PDB file of C-alpha atoms in Angstrom:
ATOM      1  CA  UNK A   1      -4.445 -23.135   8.878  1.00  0.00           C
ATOM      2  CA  UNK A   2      -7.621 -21.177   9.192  1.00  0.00           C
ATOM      3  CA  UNK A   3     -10.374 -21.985  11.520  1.00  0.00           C
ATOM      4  CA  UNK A   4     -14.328 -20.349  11.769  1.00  0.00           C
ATOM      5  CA  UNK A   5     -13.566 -17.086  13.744  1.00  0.00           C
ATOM      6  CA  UNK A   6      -9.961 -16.471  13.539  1.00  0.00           C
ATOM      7  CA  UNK A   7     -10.247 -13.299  11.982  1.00  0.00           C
ATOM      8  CA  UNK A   8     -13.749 -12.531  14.322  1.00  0.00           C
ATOM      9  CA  UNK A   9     -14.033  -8.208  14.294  1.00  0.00           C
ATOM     10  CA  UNK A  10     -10.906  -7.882  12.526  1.00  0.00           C
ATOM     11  CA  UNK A  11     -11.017  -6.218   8.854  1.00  0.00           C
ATOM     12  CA  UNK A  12     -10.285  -8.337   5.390  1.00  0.00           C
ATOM     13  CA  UNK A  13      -9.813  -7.282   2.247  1.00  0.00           C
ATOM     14  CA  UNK A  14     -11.285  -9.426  -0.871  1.00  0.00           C
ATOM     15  CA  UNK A  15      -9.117  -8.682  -3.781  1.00  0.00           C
ATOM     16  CA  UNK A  16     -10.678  -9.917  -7.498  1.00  0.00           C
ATOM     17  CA  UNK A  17      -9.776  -9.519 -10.946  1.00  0.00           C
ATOM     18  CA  UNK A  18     -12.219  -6.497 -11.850  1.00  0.00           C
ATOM     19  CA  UNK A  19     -10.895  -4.112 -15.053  1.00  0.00           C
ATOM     20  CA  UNK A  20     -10.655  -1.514 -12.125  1.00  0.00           C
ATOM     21  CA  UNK A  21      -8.288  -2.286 -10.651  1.00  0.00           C
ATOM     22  CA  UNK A  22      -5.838  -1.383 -13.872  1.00  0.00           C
ATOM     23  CA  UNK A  23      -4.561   1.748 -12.089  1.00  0.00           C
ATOM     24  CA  UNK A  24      -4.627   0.403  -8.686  1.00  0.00           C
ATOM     25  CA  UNK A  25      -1.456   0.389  -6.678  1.00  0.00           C
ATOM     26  CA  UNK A  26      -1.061  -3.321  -5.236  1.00  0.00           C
ATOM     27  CA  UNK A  27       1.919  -1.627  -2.935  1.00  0.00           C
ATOM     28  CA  UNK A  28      -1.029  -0.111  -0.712  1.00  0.00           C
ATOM     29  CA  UNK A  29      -2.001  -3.778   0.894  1.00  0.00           C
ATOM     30  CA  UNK A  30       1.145  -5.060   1.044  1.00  0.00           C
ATOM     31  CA  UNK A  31       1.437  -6.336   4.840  1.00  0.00           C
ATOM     32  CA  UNK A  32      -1.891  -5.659   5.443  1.00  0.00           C
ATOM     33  CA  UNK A  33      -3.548  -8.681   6.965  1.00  0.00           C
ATOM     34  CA  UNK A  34      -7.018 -10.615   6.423  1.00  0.00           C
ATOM     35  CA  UNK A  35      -6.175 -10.234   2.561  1.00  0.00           C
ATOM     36  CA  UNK A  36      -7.980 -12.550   0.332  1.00  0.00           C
ATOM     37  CA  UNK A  37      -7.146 -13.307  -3.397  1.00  0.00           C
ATOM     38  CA  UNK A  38      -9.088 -14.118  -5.680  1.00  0.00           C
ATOM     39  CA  UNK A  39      -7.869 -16.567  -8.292  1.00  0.00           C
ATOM     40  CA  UNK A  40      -4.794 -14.633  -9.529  1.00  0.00           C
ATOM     41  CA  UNK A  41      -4.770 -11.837  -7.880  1.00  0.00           C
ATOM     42  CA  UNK A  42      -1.983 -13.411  -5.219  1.00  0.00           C
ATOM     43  CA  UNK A  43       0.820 -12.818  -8.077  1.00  0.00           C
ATOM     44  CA  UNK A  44       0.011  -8.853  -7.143  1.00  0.00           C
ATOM     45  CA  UNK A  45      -0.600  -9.472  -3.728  1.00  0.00           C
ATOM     46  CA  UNK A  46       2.194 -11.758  -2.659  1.00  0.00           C
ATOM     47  CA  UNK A  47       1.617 -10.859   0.906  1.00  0.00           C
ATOM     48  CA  UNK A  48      -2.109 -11.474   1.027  1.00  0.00           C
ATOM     49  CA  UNK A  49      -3.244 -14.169   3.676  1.00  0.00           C
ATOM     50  CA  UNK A  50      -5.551 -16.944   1.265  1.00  0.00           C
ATOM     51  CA  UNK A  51      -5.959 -17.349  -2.224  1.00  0.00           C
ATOM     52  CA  UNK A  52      -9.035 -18.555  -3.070  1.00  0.00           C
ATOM     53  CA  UNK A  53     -10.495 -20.166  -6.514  1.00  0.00           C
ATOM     54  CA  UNK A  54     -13.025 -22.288  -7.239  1.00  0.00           C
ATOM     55  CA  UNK A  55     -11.642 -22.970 -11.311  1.00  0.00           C
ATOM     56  CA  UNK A  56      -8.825 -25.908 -11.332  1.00  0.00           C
ATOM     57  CA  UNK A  57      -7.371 -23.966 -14.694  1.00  0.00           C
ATOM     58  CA  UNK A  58      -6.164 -21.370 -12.766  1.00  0.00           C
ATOM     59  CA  UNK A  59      -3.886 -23.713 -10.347  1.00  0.00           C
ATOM     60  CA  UNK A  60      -3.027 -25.806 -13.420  1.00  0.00           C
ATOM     61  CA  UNK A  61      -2.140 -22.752 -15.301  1.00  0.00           C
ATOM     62  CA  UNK A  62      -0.213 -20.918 -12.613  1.00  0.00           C
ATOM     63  CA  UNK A  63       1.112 -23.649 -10.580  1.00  0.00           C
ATOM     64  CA  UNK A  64       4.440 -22.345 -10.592  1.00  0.00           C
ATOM     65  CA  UNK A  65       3.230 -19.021  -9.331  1.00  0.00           C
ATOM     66  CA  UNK A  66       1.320 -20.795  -6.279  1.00  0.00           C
ATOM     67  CA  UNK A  67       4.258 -22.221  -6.050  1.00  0.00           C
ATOM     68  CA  UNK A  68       6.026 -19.304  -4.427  1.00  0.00           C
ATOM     69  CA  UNK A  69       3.047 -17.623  -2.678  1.00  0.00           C
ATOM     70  CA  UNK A  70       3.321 -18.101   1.103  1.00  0.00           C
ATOM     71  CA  UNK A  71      -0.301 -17.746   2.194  1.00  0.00           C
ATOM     72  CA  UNK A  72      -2.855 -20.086   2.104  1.00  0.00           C
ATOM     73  CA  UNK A  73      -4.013 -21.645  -1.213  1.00  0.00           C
ATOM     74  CA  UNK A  74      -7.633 -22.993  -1.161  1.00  0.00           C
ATOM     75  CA  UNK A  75      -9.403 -24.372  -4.076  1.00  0.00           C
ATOM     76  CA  UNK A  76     -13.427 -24.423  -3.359  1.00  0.00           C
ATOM     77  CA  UNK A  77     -13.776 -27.925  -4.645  1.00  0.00           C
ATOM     78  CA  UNK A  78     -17.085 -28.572  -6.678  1.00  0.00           C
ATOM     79  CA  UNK A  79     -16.433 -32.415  -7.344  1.00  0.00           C
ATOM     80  CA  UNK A  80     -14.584 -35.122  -5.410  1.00  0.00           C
ATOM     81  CA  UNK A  81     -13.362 -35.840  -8.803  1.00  0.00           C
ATOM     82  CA  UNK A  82     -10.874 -32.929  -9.275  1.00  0.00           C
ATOM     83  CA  UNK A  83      -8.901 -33.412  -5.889  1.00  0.00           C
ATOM     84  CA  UNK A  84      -6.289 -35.742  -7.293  1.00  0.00           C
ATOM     85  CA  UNK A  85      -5.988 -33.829  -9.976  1.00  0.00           C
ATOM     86  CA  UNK A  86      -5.412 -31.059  -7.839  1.00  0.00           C
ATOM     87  CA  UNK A  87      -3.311 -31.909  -5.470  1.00  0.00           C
ATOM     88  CA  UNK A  88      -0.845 -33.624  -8.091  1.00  0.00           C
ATOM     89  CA  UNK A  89      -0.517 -30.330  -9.440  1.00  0.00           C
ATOM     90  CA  UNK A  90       0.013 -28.212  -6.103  1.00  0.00           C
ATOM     91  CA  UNK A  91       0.412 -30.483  -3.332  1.00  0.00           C
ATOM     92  CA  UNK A  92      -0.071 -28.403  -0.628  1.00  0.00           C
ATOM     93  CA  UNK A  93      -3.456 -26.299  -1.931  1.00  0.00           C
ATOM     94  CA  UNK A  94      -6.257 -26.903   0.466  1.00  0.00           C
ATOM     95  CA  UNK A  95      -9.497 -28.774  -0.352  1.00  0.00           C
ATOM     96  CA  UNK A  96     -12.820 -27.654   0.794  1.00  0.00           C
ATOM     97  CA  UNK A  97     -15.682 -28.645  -0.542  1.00  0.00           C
ATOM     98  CA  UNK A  98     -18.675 -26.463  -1.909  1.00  0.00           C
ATOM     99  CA  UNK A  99     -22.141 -25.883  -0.765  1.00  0.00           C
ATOM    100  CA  UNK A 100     -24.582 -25.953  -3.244  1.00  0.00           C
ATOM    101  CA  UNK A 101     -27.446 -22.976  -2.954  1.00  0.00           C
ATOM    102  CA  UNK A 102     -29.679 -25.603  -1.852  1.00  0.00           C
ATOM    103  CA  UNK A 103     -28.276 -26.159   1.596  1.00  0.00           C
ATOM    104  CA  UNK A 104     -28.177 -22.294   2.359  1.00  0.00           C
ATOM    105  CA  UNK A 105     -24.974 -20.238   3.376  1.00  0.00           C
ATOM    106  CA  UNK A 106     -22.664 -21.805   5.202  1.00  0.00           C
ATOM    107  CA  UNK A 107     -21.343 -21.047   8.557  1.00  0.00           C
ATOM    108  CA  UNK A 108     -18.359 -23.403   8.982  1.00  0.00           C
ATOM    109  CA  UNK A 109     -15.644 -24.034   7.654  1.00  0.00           C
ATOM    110  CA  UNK A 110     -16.475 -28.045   8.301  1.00  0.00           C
ATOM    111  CA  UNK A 111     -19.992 -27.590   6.184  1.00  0.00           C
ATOM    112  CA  UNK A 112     -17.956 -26.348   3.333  1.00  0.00           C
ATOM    113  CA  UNK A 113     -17.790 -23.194   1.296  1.00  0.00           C
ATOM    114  CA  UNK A 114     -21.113 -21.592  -0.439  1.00  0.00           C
ATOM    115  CA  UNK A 115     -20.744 -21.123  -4.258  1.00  0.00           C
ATOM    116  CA  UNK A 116     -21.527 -19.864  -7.576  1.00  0.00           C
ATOM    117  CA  UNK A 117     -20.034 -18.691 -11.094  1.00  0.00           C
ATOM    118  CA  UNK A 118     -17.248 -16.921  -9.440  1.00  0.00           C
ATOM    119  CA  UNK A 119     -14.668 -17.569  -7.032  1.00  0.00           C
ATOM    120  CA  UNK A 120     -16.103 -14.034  -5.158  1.00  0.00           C
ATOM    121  CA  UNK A 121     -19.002 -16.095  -3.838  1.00  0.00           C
ATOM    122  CA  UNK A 122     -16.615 -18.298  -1.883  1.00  0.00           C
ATOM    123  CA  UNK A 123     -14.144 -15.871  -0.638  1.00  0.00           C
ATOM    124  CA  UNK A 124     -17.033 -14.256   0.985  1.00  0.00           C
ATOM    125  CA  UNK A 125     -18.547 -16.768   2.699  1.00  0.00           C
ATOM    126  CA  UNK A 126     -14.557 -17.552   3.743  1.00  0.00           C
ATOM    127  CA  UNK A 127     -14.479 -13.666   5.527  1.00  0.00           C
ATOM    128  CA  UNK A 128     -17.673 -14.488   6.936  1.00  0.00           C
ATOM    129  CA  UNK A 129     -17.292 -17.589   8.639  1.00  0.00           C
ATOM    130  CA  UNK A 130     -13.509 -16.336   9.363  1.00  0.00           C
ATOM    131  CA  UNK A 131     -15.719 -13.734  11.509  1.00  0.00           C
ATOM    132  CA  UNK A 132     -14.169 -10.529   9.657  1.00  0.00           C
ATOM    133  CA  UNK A 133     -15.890  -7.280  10.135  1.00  0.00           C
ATOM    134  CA  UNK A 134     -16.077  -4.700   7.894  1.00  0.00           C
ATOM    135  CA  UNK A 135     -15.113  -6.443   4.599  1.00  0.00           C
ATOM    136  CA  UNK A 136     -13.771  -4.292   2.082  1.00  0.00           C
ATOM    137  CA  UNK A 137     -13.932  -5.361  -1.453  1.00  0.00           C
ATOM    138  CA  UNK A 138     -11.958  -4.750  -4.720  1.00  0.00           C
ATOM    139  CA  UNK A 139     -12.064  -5.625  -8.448  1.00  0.00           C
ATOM    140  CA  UNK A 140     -16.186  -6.370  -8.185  1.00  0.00           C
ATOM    141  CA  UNK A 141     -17.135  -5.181 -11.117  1.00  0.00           C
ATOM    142  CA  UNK A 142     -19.760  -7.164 -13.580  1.00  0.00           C
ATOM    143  CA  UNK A 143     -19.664  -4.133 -15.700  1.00  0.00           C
ATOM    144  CA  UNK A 144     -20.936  -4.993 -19.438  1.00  0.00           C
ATOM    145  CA  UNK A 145     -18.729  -2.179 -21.086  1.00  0.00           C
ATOM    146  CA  UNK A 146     -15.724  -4.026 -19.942  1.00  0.00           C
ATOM    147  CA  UNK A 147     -15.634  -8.076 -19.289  1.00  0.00           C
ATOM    148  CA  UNK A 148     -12.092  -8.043 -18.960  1.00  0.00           C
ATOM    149  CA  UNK A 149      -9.286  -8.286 -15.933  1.00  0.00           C
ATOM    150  CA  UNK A 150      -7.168  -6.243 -14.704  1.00  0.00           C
ATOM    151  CA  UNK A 151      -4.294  -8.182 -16.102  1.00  0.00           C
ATOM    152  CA  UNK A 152      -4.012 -10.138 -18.816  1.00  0.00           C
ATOM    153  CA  UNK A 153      -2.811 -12.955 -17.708  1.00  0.00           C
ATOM    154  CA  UNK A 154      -5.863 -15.404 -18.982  1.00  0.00           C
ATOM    155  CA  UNK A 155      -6.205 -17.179 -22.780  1.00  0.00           C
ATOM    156  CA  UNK A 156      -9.017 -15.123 -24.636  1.00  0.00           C
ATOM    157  CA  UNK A 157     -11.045 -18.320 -24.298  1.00  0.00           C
ATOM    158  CA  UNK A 158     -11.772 -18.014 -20.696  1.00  0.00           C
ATOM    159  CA  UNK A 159     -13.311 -14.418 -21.203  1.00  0.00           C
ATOM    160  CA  UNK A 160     -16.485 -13.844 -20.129  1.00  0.00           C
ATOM    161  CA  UNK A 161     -19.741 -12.380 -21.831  1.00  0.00           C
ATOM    162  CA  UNK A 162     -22.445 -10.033 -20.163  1.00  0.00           C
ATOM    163  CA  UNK A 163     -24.910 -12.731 -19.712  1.00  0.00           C
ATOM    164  CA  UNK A 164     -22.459 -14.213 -17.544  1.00  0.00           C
ATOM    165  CA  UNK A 165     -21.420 -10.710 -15.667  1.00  0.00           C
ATOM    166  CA  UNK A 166     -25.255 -10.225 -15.151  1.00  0.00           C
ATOM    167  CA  UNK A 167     -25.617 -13.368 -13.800  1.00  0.00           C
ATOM    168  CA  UNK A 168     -22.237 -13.007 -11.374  1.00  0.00           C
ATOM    169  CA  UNK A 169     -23.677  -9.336 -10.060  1.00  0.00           C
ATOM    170  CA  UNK A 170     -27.356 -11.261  -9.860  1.00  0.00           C
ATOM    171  CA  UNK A 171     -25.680 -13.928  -7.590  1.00  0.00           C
ATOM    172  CA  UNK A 172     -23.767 -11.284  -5.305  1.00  0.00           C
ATOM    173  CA  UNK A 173     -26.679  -9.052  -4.887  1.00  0.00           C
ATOM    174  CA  UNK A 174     -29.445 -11.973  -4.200  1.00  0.00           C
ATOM    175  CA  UNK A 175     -27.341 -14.724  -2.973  1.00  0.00           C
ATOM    176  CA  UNK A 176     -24.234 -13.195  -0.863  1.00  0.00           C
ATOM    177  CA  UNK A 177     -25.905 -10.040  -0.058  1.00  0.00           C
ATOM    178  CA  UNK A 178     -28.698 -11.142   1.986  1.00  0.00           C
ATOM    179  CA  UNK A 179     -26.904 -14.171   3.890  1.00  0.00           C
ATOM    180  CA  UNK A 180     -24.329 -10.928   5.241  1.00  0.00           C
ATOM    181  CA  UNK A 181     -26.210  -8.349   6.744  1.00  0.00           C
ATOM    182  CA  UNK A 182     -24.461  -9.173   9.723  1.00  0.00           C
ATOM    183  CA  UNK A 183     -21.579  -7.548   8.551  1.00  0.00           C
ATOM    184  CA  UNK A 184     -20.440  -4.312   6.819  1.00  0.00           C
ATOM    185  CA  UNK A 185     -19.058  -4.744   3.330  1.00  0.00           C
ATOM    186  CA  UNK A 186     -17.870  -1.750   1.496  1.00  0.00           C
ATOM    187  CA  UNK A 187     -16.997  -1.657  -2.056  1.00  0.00           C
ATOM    188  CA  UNK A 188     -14.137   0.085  -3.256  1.00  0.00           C
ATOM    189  CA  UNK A 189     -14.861   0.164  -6.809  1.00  0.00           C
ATOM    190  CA  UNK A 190     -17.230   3.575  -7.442  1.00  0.00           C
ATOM    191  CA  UNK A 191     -18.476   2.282 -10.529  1.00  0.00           C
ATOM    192  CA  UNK A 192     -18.967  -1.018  -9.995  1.00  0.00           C
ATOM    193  CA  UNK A 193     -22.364  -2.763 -11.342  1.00  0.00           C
ATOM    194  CA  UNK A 194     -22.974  -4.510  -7.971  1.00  0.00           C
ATOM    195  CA  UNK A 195     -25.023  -1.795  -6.087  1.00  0.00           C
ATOM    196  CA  UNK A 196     -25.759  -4.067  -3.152  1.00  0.00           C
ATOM    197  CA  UNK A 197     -23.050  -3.027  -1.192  1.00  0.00           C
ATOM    198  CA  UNK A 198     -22.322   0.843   0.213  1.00  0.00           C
ATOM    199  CA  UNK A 199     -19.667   2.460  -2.226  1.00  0.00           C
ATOM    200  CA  UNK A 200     -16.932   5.125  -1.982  1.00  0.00           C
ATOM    201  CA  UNK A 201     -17.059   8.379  -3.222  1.00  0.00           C
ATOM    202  CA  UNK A 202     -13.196   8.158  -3.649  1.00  0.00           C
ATOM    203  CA  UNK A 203     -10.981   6.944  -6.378  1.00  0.00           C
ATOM    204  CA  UNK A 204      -9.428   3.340  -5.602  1.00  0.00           C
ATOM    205  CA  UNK A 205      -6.047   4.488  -4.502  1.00  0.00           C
ATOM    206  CA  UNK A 206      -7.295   6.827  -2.307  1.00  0.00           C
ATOM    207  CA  UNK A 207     -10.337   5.244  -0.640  1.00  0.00           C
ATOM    208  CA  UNK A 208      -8.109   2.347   0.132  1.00  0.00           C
ATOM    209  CA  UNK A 209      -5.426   4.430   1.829  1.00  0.00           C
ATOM    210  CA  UNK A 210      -8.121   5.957   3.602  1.00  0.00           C
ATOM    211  CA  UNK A 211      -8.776   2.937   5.224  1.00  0.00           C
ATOM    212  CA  UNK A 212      -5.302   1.456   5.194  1.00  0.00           C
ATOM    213  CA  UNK A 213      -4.441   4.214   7.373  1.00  0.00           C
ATOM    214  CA  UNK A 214      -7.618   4.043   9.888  1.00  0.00           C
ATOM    215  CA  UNK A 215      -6.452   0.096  10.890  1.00  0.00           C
ATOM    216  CA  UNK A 216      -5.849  -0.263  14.295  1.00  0.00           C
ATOM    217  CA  UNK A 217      -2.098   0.355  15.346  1.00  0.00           C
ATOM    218  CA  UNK A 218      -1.840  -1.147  18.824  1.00  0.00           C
ATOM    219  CA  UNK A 219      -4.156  -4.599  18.105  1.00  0.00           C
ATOM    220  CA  UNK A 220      -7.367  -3.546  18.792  1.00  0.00           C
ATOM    221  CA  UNK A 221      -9.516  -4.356  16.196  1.00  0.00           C
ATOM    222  CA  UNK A 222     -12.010  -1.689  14.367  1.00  0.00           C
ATOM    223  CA  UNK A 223     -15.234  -3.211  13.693  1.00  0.00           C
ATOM    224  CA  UNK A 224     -17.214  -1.127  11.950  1.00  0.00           C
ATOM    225  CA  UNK A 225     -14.995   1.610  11.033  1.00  0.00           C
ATOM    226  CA  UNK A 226     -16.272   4.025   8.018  1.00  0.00           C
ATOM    227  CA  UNK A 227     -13.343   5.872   5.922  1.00  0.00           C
ATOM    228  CA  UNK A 228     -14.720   9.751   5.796  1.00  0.00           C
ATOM    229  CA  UNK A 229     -14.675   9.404   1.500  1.00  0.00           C
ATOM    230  CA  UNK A 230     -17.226   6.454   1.991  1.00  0.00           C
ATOM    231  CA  UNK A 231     -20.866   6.182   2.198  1.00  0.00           C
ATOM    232  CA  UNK A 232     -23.430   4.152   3.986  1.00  0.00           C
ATOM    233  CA  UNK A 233     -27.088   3.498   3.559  1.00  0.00           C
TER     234      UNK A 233
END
């Protein structure tokens, strides 16, 4: 179960399903705690703590996969009227309700989970309130010269157009941004179209092992720790 805080000054890792990641080596987080997927990025990341998704196709289309993922399986629930749905499909998936814009960010767990066109908006407001500092993020992209995944594991009608990108990076940068700037989010992703965030220098593969191999071995947590191939304001 997770509870507001668990993961307070401890690093997590928000893993989405950004083009850029085509050439990154899943291997490289495997064990690594405080991992969150995003939608179906727990088939690559069987070890990761949570996945997260906020779009009932993906656990009706891949409830056999959910099926054998350990972690935590939380669907950001917009409408009462999709939990039996749901949870006939994948029983033991976890319910928590959205919070519209309207009511701000949230900061518990009990007050639900902010959200938006994409299942990122959630799994950040899950690292927050789970207290995790830095954040490191993957597979953000929103770029318009390539709307797809990194897999290719959805129907061509659930693609996305570069309205809708804009509109995802628009949300990130004035939505998410400003309700974290209590916490230090890094994106992994050099080219990525959200800006809003510092950025490495490095390529994926090597920014991440960068960081992978800066965690804390004996328990203490790093809070703010800064790989040397990534920049900060």
């Amino acid at each position: 179960m997770l509870s507001n805080g668990a993961w307070s000054g401890s690093p997590a890792w928000i893993v989405a399903g950004g083009p850029s990641l085509r050439s990154f080596d899943f291997a490289l987080l495997r064990g690594v705690p405080n991992v969150i997927a995003v939608n179906v990025a727990f088939i690559d990341l069987p070890t990761a703590d949570v996945m997260i998704t906020e779009d009932c196709r993906v656990i009706e289309r891949f409830a056999p996969d959910l099926a054998k993922f350990n972690g935590v399986k939380i669907f950001a629930c917009p409408d009462d009227a999709y939990v039996s749905q749901v949870k006939a499909i994948a029983p033991d998936v976890e319910i928590v309700h959205t919070r519209p814009k309207s009511k701000g960010w949230s900061k518990r767990l009990e007050d639900g989970l902010s959200t938006s066109q994409s299942s990122v908006i959630p799994a950040l407001n899950l690292a927050d309130v789970m207290g995790a500092n830095p954040i490191y993020l993957l597979g953000i992209d929103c770029n318009r010269e390539d709307a797809g995944n990194f897999h290719s594991r959805y129907p061509s009608s659930w693609s996305m157009g570069a309205a809708q990108l804009d509109s995802i990076a628009s949300d990130l940068t004035h939505w998410a941004a400003p309700n974290l700037k209590h916490r230090a989010i890094l994106n992994l992703n050099r080219n990525s179209a959200v800006e809003c965030w510092p950025m490495t220098r490095a390529p994926y593969n090597e920014a991440a092992q960068e960081v992978i191999e800066a965690l804390p071995k004996d328990g203490i947590p790093i809070v703010a720790w800064i790989a040397p191939g990534l920049t900060i304001p």
